[in-house]
PDB file of N, CA and C in Angstrom:
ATOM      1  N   UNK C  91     -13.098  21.646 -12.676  1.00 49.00           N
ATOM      2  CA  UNK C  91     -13.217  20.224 -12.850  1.00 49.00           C
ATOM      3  C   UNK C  91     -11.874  19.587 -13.192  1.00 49.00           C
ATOM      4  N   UNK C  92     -10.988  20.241 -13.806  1.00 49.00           N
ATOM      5  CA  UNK C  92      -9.459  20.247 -14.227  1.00 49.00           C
ATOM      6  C   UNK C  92      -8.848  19.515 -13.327  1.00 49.00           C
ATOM      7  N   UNK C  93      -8.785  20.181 -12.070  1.00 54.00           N
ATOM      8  CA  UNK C  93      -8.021  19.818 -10.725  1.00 54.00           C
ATOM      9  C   UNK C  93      -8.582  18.865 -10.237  1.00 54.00           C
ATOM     10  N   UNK C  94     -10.210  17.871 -10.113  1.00 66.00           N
ATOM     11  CA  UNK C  94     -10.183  16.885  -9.865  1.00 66.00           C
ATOM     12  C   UNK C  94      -9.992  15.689 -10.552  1.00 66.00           C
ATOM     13  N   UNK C  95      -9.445  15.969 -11.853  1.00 74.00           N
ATOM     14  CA  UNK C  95      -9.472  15.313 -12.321  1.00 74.00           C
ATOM     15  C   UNK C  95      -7.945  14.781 -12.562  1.00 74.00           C
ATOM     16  N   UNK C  96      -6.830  15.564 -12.207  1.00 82.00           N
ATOM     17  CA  UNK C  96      -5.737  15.752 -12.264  1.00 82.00           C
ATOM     18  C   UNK C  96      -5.071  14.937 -11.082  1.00 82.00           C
ATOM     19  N   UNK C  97      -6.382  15.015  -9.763  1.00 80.00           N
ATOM     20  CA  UNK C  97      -6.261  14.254  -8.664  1.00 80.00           C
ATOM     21  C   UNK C  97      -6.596  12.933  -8.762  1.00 80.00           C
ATOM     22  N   UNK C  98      -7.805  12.957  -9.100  1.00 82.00           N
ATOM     23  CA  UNK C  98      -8.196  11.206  -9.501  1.00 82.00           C
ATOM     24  C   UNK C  98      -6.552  10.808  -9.864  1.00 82.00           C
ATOM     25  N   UNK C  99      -6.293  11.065 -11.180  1.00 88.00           N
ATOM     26  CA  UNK C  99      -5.213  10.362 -11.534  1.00 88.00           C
ATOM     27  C   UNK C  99      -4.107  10.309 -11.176  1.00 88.00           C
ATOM     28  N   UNK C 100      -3.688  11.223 -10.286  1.00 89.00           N
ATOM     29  CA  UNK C 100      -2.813  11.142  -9.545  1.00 89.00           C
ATOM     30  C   UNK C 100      -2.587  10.384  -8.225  1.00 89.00           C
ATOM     31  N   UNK C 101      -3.769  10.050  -8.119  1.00 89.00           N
ATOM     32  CA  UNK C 101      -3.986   9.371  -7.125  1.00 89.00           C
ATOM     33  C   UNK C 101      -4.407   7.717  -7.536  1.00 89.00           C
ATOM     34  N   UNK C 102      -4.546   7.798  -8.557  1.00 90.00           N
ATOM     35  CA  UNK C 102      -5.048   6.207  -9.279  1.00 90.00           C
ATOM     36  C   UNK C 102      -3.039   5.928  -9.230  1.00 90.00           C
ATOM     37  N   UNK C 103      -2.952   6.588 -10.086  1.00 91.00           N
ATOM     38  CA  UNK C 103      -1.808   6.208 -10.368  1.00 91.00           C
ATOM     39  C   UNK C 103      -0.536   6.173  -9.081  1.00 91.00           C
ATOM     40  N   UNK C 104      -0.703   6.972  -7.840  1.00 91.00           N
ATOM     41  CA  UNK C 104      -0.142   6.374  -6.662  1.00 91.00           C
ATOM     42  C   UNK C 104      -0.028   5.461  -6.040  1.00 91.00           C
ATOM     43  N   UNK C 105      -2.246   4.584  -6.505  1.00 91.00           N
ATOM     44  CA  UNK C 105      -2.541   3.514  -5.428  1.00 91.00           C
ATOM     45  C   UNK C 105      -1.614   2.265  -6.723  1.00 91.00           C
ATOM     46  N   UNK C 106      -1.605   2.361  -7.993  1.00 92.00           N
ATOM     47  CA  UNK C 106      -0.768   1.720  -8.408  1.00 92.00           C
ATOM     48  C   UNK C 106       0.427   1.468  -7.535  1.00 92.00           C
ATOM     49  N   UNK C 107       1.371   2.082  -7.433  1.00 92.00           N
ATOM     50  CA  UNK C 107       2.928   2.209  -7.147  1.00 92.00           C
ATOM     51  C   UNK C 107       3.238   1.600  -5.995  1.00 92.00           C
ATOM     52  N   UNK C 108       1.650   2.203  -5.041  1.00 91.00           N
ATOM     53  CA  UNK C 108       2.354   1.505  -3.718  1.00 91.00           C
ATOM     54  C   UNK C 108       1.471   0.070  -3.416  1.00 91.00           C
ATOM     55  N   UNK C 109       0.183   0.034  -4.124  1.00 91.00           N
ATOM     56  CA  UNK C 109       0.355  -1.532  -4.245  1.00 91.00           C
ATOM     57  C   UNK C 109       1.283  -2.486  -4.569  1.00 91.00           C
ATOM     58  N   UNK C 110       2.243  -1.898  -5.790  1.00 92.00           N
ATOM     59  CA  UNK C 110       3.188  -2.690  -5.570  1.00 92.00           C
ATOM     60  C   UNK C 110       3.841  -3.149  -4.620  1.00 92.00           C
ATOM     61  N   UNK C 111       4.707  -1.688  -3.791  1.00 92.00           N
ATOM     62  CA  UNK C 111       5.015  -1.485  -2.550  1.00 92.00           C
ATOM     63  C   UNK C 111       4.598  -2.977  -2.207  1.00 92.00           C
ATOM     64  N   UNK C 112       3.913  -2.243  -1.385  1.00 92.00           N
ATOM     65  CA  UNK C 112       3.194  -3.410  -0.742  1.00 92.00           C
ATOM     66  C   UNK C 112       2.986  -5.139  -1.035  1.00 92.00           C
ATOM     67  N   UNK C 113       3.021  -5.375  -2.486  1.00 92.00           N
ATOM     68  CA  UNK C 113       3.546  -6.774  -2.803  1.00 92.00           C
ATOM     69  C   UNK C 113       4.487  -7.542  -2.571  1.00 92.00           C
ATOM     70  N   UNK C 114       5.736  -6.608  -3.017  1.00 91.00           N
ATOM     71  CA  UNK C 114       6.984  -6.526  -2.576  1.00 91.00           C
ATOM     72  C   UNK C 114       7.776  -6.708  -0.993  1.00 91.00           C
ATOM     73  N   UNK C 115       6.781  -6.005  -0.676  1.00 91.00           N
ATOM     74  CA  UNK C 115       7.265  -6.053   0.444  1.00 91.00           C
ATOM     75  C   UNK C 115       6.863  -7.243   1.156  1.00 91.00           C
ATOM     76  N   UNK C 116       5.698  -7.234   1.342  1.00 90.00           N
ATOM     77  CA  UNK C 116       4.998  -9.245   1.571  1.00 90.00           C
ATOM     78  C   UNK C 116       5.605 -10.089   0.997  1.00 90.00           C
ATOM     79  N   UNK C 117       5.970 -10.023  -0.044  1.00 90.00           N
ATOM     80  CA  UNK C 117       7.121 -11.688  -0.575  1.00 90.00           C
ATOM     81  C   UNK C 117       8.486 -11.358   0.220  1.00 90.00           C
ATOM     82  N   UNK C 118       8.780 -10.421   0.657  1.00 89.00           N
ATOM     83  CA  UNK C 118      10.196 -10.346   1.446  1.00 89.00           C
ATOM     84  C   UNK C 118       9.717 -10.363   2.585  1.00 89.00           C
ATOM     85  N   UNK C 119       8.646 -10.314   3.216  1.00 88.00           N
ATOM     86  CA  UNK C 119       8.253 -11.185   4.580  1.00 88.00           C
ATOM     87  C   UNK C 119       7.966 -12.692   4.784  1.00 88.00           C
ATOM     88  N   UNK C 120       7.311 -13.064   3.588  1.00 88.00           N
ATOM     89  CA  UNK C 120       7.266 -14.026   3.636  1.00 88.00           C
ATOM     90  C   UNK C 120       8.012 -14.856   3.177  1.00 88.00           C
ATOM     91  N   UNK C 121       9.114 -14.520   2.548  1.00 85.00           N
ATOM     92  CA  UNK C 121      10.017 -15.302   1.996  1.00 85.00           C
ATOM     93  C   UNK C 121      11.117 -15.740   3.025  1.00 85.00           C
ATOM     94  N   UNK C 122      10.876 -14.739   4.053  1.00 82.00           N
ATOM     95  CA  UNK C 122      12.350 -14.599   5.255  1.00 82.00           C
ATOM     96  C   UNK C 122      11.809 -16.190   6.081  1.00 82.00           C
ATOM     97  N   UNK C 123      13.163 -16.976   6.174  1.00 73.00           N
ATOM     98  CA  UNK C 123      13.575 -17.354   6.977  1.00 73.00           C
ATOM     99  C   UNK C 123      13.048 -19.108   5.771  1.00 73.00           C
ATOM    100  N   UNK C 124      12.446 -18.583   4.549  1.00 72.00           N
ATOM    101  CA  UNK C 124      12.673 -19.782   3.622  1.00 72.00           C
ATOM    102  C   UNK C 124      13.579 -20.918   3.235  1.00 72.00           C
ATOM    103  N   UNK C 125      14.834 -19.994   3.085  1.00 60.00           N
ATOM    104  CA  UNK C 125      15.912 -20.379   2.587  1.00 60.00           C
ATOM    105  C   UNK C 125      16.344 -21.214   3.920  1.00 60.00           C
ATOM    106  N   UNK C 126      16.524 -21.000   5.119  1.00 56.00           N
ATOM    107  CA  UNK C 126      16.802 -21.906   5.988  1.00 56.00           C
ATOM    108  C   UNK C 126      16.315 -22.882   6.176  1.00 56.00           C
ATOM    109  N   UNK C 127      15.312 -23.341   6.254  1.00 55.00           N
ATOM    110  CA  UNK C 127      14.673 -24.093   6.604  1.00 55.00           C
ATOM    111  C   UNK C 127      14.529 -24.874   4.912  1.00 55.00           C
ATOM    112  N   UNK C 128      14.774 -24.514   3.603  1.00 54.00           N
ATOM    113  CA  UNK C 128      15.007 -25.553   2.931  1.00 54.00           C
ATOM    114  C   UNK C 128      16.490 -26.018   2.492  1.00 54.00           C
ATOM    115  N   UNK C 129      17.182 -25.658   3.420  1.00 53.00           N
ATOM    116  CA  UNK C 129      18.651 -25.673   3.178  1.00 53.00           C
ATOM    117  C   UNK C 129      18.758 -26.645   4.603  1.00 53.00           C
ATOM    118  N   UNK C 130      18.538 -27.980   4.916  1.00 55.00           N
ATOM    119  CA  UNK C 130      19.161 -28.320   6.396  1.00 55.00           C
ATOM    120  C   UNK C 130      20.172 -28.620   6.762  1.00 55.00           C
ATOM    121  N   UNK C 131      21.444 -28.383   5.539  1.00 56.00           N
ATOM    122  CA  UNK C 131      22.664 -28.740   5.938  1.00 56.00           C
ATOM    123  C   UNK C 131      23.114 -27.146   6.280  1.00 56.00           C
ATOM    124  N   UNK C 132      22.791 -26.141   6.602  1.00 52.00           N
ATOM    125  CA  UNK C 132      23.143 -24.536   6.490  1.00 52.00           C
ATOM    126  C   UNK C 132      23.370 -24.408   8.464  1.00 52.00           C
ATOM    127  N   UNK C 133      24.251 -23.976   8.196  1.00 51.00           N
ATOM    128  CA  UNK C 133      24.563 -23.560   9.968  1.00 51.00           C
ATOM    129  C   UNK C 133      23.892 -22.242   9.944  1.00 51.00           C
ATOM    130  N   UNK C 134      23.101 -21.541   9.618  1.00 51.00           N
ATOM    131  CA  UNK C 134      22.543 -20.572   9.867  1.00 51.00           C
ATOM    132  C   UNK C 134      21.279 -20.921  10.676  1.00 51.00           C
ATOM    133  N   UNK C 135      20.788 -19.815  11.866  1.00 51.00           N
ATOM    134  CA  UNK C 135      19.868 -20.213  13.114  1.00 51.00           C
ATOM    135  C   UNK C 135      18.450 -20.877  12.325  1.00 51.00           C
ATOM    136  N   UNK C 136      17.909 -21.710  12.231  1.00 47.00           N
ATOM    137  CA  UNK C 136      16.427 -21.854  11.783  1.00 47.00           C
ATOM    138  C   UNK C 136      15.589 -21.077  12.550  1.00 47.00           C
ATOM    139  N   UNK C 137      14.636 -20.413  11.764  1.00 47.00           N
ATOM    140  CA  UNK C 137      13.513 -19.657  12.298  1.00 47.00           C
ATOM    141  C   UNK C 137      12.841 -20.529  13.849  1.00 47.00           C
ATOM    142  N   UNK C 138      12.788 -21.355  14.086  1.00 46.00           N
ATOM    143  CA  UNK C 138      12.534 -22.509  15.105  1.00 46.00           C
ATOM    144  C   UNK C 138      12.849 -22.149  16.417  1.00 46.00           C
ATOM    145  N   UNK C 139      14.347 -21.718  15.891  1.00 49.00           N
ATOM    146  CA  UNK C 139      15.343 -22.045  16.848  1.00 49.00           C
ATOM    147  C   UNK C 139      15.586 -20.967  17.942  1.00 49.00           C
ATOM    148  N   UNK C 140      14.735 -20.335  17.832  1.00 47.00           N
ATOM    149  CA  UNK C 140      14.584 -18.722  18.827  1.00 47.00           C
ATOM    150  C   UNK C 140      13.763 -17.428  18.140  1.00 47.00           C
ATOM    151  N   UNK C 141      13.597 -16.495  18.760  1.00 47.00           N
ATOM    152  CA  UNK C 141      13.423 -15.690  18.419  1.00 47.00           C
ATOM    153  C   UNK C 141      13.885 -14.551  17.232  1.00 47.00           C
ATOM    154  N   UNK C 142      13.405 -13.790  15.868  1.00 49.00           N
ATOM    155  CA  UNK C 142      13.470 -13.416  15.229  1.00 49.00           C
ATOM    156  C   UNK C 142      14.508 -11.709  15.955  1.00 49.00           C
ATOM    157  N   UNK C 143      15.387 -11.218  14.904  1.00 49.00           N
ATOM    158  CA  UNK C 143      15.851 -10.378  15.631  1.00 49.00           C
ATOM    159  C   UNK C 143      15.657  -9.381  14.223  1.00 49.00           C
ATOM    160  N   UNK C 144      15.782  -8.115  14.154  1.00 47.00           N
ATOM    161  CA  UNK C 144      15.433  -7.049  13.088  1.00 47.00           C
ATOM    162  C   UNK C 144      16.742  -7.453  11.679  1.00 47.00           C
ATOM    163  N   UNK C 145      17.645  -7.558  12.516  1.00 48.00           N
ATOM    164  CA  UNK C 145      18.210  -8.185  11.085  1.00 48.00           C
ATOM    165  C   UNK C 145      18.782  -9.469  11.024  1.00 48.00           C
ATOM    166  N   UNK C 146      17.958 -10.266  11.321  1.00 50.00           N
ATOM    167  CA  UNK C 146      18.574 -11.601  11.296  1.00 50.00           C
ATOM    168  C   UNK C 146      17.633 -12.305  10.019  1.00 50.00           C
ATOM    169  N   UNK C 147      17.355 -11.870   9.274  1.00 49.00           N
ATOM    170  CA  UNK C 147      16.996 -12.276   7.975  1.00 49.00           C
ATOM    171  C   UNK C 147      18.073 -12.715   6.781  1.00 49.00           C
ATOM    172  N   UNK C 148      17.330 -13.519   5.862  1.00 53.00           N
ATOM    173  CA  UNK C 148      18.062 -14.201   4.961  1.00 53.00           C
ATOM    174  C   UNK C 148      18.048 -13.641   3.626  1.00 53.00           C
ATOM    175  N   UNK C 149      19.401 -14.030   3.093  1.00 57.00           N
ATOM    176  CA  UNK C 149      19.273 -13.600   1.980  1.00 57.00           C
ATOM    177  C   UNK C 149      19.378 -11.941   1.616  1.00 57.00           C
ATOM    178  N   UNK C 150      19.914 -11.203   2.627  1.00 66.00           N
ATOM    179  CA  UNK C 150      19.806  -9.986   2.811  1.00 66.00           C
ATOM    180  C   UNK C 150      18.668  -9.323   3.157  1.00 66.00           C
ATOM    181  N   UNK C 151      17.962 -10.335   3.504  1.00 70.00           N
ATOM    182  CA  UNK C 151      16.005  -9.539   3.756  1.00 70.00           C
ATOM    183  C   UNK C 151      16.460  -9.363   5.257  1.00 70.00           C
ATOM    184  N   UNK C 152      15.968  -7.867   5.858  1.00 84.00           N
ATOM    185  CA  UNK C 152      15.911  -7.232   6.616  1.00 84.00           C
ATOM    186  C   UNK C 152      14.221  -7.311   7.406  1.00 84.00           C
ATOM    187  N   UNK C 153      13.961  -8.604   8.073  1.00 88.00           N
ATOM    188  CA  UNK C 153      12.778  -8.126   8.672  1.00 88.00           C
ATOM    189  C   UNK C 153      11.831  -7.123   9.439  1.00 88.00           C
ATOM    190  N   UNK C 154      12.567  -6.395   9.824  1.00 90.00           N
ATOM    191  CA  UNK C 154      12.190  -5.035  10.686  1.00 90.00           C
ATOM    192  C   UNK C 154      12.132  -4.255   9.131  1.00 90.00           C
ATOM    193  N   UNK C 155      12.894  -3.959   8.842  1.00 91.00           N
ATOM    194  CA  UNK C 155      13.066  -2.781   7.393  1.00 91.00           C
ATOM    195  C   UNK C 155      11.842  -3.482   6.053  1.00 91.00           C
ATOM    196  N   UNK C 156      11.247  -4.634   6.404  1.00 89.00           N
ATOM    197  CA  UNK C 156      10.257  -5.078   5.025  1.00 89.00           C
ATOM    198  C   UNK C 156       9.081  -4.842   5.967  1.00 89.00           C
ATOM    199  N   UNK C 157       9.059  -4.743   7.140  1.00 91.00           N
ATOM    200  CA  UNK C 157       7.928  -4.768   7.777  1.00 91.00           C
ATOM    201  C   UNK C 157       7.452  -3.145   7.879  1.00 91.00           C
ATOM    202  N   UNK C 158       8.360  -2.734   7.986  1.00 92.00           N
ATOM    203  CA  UNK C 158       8.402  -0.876   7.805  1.00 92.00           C
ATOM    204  C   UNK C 158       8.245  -0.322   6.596  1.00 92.00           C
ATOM    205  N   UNK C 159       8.345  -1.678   5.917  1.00 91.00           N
ATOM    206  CA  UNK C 159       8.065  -0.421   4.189  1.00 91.00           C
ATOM    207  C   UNK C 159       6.950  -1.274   3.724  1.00 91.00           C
ATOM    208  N   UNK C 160       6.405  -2.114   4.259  1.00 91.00           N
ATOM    209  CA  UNK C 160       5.039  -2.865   4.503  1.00 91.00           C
ATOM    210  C   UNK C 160       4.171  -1.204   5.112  1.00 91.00           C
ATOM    211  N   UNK C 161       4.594  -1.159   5.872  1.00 93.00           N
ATOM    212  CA  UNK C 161       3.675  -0.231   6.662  1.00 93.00           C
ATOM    213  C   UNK C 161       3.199   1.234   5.887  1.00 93.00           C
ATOM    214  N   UNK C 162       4.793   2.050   5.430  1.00 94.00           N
ATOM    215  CA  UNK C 162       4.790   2.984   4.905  1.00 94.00           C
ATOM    216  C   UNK C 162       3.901   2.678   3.748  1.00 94.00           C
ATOM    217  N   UNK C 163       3.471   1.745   3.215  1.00 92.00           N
ATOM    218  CA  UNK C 163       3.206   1.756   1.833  1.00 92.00           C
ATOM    219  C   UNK C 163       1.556   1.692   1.814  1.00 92.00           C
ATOM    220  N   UNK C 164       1.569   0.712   2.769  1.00 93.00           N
ATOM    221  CA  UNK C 164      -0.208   0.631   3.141  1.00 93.00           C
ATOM    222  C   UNK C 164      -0.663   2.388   3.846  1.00 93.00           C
ATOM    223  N   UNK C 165      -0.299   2.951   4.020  1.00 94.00           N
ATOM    224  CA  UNK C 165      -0.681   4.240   4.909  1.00 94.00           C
ATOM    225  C   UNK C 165      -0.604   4.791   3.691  1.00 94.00           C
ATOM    226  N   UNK C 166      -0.086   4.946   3.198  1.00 93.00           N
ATOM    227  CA  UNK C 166       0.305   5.977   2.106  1.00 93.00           C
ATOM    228  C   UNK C 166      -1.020   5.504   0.668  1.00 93.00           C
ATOM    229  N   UNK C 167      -1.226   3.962   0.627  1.00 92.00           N
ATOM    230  CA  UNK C 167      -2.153   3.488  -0.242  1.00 92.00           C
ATOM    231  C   UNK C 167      -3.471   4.164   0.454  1.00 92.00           C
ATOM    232  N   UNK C 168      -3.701   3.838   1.761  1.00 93.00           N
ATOM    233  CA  UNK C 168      -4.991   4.355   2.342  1.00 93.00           C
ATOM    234  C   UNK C 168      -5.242   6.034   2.081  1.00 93.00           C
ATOM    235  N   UNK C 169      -3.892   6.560   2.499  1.00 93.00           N
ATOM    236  CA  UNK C 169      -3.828   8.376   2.086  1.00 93.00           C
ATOM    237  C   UNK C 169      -4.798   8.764   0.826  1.00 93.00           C
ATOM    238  N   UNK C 170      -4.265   7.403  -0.259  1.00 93.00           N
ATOM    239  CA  UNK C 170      -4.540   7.589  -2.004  1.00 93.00           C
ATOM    240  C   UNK C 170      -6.178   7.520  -2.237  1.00 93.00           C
ATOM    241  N   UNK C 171      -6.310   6.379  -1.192  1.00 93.00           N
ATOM    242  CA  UNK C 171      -7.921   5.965  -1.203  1.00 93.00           C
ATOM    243  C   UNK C 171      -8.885   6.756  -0.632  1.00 93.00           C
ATOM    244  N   UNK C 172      -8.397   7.429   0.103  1.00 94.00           N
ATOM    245  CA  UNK C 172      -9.029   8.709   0.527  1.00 94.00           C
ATOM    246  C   UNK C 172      -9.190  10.118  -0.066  1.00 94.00           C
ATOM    247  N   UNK C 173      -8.327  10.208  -1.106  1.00 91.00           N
ATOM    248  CA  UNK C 173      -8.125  11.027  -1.674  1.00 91.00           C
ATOM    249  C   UNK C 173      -9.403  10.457  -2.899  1.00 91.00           C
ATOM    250  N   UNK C 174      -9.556   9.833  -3.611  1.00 91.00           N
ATOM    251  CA  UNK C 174     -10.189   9.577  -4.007  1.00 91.00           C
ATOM    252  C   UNK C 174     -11.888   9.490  -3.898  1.00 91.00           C
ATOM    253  N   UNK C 175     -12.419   8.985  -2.772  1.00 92.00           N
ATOM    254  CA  UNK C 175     -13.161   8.732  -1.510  1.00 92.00           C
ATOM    255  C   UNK C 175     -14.107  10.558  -2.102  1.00 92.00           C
ATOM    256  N   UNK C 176     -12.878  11.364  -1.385  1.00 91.00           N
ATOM    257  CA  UNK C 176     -13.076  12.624  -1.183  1.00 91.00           C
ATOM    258  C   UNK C 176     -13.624  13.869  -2.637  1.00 91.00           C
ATOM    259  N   UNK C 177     -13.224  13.243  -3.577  1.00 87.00           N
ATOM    260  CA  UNK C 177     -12.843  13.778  -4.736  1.00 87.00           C
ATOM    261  C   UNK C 177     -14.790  13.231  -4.860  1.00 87.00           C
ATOM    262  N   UNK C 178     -14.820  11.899  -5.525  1.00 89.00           N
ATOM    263  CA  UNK C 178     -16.288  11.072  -5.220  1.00 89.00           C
ATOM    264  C   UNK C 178     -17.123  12.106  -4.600  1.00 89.00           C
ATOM    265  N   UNK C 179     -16.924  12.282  -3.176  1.00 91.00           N
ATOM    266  CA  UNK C 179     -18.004  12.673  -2.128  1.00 91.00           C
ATOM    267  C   UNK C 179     -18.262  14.370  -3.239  1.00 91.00           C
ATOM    268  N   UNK C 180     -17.187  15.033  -3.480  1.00 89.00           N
ATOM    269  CA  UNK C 180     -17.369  16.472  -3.828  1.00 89.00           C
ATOM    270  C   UNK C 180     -17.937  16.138  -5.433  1.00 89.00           C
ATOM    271  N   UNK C 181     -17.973  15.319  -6.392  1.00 87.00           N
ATOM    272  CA  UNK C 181     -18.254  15.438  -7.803  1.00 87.00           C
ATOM    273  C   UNK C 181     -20.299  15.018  -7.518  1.00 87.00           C
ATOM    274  N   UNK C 182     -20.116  14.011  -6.309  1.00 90.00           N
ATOM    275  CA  UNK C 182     -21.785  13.605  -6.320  1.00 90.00           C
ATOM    276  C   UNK C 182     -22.692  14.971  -5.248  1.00 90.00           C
ATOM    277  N   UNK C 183     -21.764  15.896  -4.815  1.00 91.00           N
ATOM    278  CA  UNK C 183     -22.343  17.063  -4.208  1.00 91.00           C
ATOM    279  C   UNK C 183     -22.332  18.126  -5.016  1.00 91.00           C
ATOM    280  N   UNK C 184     -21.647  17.923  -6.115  1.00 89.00           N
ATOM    281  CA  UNK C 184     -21.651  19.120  -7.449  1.00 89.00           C
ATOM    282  C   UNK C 184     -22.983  18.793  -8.392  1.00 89.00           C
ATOM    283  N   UNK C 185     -23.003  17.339  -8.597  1.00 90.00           N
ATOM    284  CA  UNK C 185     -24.024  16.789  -9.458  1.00 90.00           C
ATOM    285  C   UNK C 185     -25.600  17.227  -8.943  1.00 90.00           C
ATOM    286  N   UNK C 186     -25.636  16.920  -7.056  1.00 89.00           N
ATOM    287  CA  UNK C 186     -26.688  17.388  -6.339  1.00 89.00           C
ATOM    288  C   UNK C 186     -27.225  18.466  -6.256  1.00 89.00           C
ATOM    289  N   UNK C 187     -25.796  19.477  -6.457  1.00 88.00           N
ATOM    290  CA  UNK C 187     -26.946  21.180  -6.767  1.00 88.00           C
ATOM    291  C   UNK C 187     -26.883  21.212  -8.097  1.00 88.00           C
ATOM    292  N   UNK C 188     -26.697  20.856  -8.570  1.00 85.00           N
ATOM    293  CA  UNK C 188     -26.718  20.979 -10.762  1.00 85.00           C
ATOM    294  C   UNK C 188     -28.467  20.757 -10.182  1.00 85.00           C
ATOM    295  N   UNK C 189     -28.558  19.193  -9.819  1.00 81.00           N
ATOM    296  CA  UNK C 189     -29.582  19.040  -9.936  1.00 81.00           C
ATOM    297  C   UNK C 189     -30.814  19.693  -9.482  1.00 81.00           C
ATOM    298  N   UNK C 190     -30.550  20.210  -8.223  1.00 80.00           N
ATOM    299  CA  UNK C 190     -31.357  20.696  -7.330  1.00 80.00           C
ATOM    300  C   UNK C 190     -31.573  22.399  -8.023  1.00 80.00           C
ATOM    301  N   UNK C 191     -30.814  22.833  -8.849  1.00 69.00           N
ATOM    302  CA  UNK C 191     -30.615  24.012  -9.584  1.00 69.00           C
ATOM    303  C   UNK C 191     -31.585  24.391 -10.544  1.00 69.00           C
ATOM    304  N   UNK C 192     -31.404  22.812 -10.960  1.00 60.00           N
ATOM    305  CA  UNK C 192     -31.990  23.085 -12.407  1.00 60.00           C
ATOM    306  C   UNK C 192     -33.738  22.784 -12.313  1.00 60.00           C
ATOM    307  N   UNK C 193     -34.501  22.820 -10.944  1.00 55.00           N
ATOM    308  CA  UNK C 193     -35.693  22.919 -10.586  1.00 55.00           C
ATOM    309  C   UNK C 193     -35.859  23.786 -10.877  1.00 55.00           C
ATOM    310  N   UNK C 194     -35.475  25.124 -10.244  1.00 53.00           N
ATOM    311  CA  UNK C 194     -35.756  26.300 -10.129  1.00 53.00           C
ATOM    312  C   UNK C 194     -36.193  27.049 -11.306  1.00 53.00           C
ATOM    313  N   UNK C 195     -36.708  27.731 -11.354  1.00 47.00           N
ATOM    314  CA  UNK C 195     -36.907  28.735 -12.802  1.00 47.00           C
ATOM    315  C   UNK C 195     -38.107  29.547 -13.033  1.00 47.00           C
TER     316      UNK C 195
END
């Protein structure tokens, strides 16, 4: 019981980290291309003004690279949730033969 329990929390405590991830990374998507467009005296391209390119982000935000650690982070959250999921499915199939056990006699 040690080891699932060692998992739960290891895994609670993953979906923590990369939820963050994942916060983080959404305000640096959504933040890109802010600063231009409230700056209209800025010779820099407005989001408007063509097409987005992987690093043509502001402010040092890298749109291709926030969108990729967007990604990594959600896969890796889902990995956690599954892990969990799994742990669940095996403690309510342990509980089921306890139960089914303790008919017998």
């Amino acid at each position: 019981m040690s080891v699932s329990r060692s998992a739960l929390s290891s895994a609670q405590n993953a979906i923590q980290v990369y939820s963050r991830m994942v916060d983080r990374a959404a305000e640096r998507i959504a933040g890109w291309g802010l600063e231009q467009v409230s700056d209209p005296g800025s010779a820099a391209q407005s989001p408007l003004d063509g097409p987005a390119t992987a690093g043509s982000g502001t402010a040092g935000v890298d749109l291709g690279e926030a969108m990729v650690s967007m990604m990594i982070a959600q896969r890796a959250f889902s990995a956690q949730l599954q892990v969990i999921r799994t742990s669940d499915e095996m403690l309510h199939d342990t509980v089921s033969l306890r139960g089914s056990g303790s008919g017998k006699g």
